[in-house]
Short mmCIF file of C-alpha atoms in Angstrom, two decimals:
data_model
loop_
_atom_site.label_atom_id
_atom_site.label_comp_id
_atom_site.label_asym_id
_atom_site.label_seq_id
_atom_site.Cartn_x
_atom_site.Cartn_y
_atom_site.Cartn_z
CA UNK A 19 -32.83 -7.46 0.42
CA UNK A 20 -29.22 -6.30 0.09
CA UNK A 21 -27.69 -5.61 -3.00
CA UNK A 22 -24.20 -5.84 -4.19
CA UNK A 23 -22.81 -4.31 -7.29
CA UNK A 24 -22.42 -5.99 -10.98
CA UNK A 25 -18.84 -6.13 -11.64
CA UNK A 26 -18.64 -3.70 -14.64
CA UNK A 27 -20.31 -1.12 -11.82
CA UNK A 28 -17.60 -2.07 -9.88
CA UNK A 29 -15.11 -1.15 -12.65
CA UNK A 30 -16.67 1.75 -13.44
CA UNK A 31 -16.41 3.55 -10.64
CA UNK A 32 -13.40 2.44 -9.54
CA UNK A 33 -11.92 4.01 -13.21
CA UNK A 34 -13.53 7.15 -12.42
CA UNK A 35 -12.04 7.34 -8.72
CA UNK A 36 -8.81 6.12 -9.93
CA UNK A 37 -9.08 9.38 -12.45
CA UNK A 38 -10.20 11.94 -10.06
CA UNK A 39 -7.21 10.52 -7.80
CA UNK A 40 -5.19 11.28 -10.56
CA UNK A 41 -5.84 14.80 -10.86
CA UNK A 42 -6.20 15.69 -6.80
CA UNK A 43 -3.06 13.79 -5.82
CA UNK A 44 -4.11 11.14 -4.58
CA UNK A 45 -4.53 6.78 -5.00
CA UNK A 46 -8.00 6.44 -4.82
CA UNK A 47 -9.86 3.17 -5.26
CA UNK A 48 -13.45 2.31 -5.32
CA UNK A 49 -13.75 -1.23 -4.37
CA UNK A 50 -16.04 -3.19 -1.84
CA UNK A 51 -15.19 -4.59 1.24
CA UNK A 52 -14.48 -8.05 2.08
CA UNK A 53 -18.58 -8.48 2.23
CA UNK A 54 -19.55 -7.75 -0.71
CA UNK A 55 -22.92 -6.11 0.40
CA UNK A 56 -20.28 -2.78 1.49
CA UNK A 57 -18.55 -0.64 -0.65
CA UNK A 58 -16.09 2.41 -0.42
CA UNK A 59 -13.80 5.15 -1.30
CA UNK A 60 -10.05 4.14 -0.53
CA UNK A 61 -6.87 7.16 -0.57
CA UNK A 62 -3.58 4.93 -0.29
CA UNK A 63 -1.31 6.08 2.28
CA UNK A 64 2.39 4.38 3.01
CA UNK A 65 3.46 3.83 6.01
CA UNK A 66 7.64 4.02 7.89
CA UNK A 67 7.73 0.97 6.68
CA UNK A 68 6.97 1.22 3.54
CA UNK A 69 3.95 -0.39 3.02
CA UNK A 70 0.92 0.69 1.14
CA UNK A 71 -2.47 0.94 3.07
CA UNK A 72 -5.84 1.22 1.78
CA UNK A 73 -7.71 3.75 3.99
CA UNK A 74 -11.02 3.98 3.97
CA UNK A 75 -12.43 7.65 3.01
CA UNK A 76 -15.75 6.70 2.90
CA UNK A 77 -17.65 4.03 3.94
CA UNK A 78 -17.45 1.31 4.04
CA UNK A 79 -21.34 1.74 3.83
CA UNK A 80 -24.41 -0.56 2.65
CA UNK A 81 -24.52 -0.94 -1.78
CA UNK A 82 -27.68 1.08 -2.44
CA UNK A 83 -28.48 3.57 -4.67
CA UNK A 84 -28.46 6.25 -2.47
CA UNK A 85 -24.58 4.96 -1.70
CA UNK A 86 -23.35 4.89 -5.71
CA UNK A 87 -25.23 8.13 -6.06
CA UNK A 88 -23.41 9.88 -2.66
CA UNK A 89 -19.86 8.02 -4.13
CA UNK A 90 -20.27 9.89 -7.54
CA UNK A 91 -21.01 13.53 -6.30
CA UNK A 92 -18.24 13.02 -3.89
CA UNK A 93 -15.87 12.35 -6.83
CA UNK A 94 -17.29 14.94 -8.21
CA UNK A 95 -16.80 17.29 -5.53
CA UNK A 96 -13.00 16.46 -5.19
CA UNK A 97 -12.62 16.89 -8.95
CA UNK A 98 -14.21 20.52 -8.18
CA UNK A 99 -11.85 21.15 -5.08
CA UNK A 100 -15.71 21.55 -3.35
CA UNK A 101 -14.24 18.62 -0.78
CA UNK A 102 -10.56 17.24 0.12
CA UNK A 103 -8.35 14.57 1.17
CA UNK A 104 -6.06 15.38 3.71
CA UNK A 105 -3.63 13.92 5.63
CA UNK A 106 -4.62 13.79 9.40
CA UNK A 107 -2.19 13.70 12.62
CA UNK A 108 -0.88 10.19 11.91
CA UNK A 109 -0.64 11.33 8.25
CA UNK A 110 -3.39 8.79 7.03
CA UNK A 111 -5.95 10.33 4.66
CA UNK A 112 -8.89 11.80 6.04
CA UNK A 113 -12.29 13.46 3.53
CA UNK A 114 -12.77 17.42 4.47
#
């Protein structure tokens, strides 16, 4: 049976990605998608217009515990510089 997140999960990993954003550059989130059964890693991007976006840097995948635990070594590996956000032809963020 699916699982979705408790709220304070939620919260807590969206802190930590909101953090790690902080230090790499970048507007990250850590939210789920409109079904809450999917979660994800979201860089902000803005667009000519001026609009803020939330792209999707991973996911959104299936809550599981496989998919926290792959979330939290991928903050980890941006805090390390191991992996990177950058901004792709279009200029929206893309995970190296």
């Amino acid at each position: 049976m699916p699982m979705a997140l408790r709220p304070e999960d939620v919260e807590r990993l969206d802190l930590r990605a909101r953090e790690v954003g902080v230090r790499i550059g970048w507007a990250l989130s850590f939210c789920e998608a409109p079904n809450p059964e999917f979660v994800g890693l979201t860089a902000d991007t803005i667009d000519e217009d001026i609009e803020r976006h939330h792209i999707f840097v991973f996911g959104p995948s299936r809550v599981d515990g496989a998919t926290v635990h792959e979330v939290e070594l991928l903050l980890d590996d941006l805090e390390r510089g191991a992996r990177r956000i950058v901004p792709d032809e279009d200029g929206d963020p893309r995970l190296t």
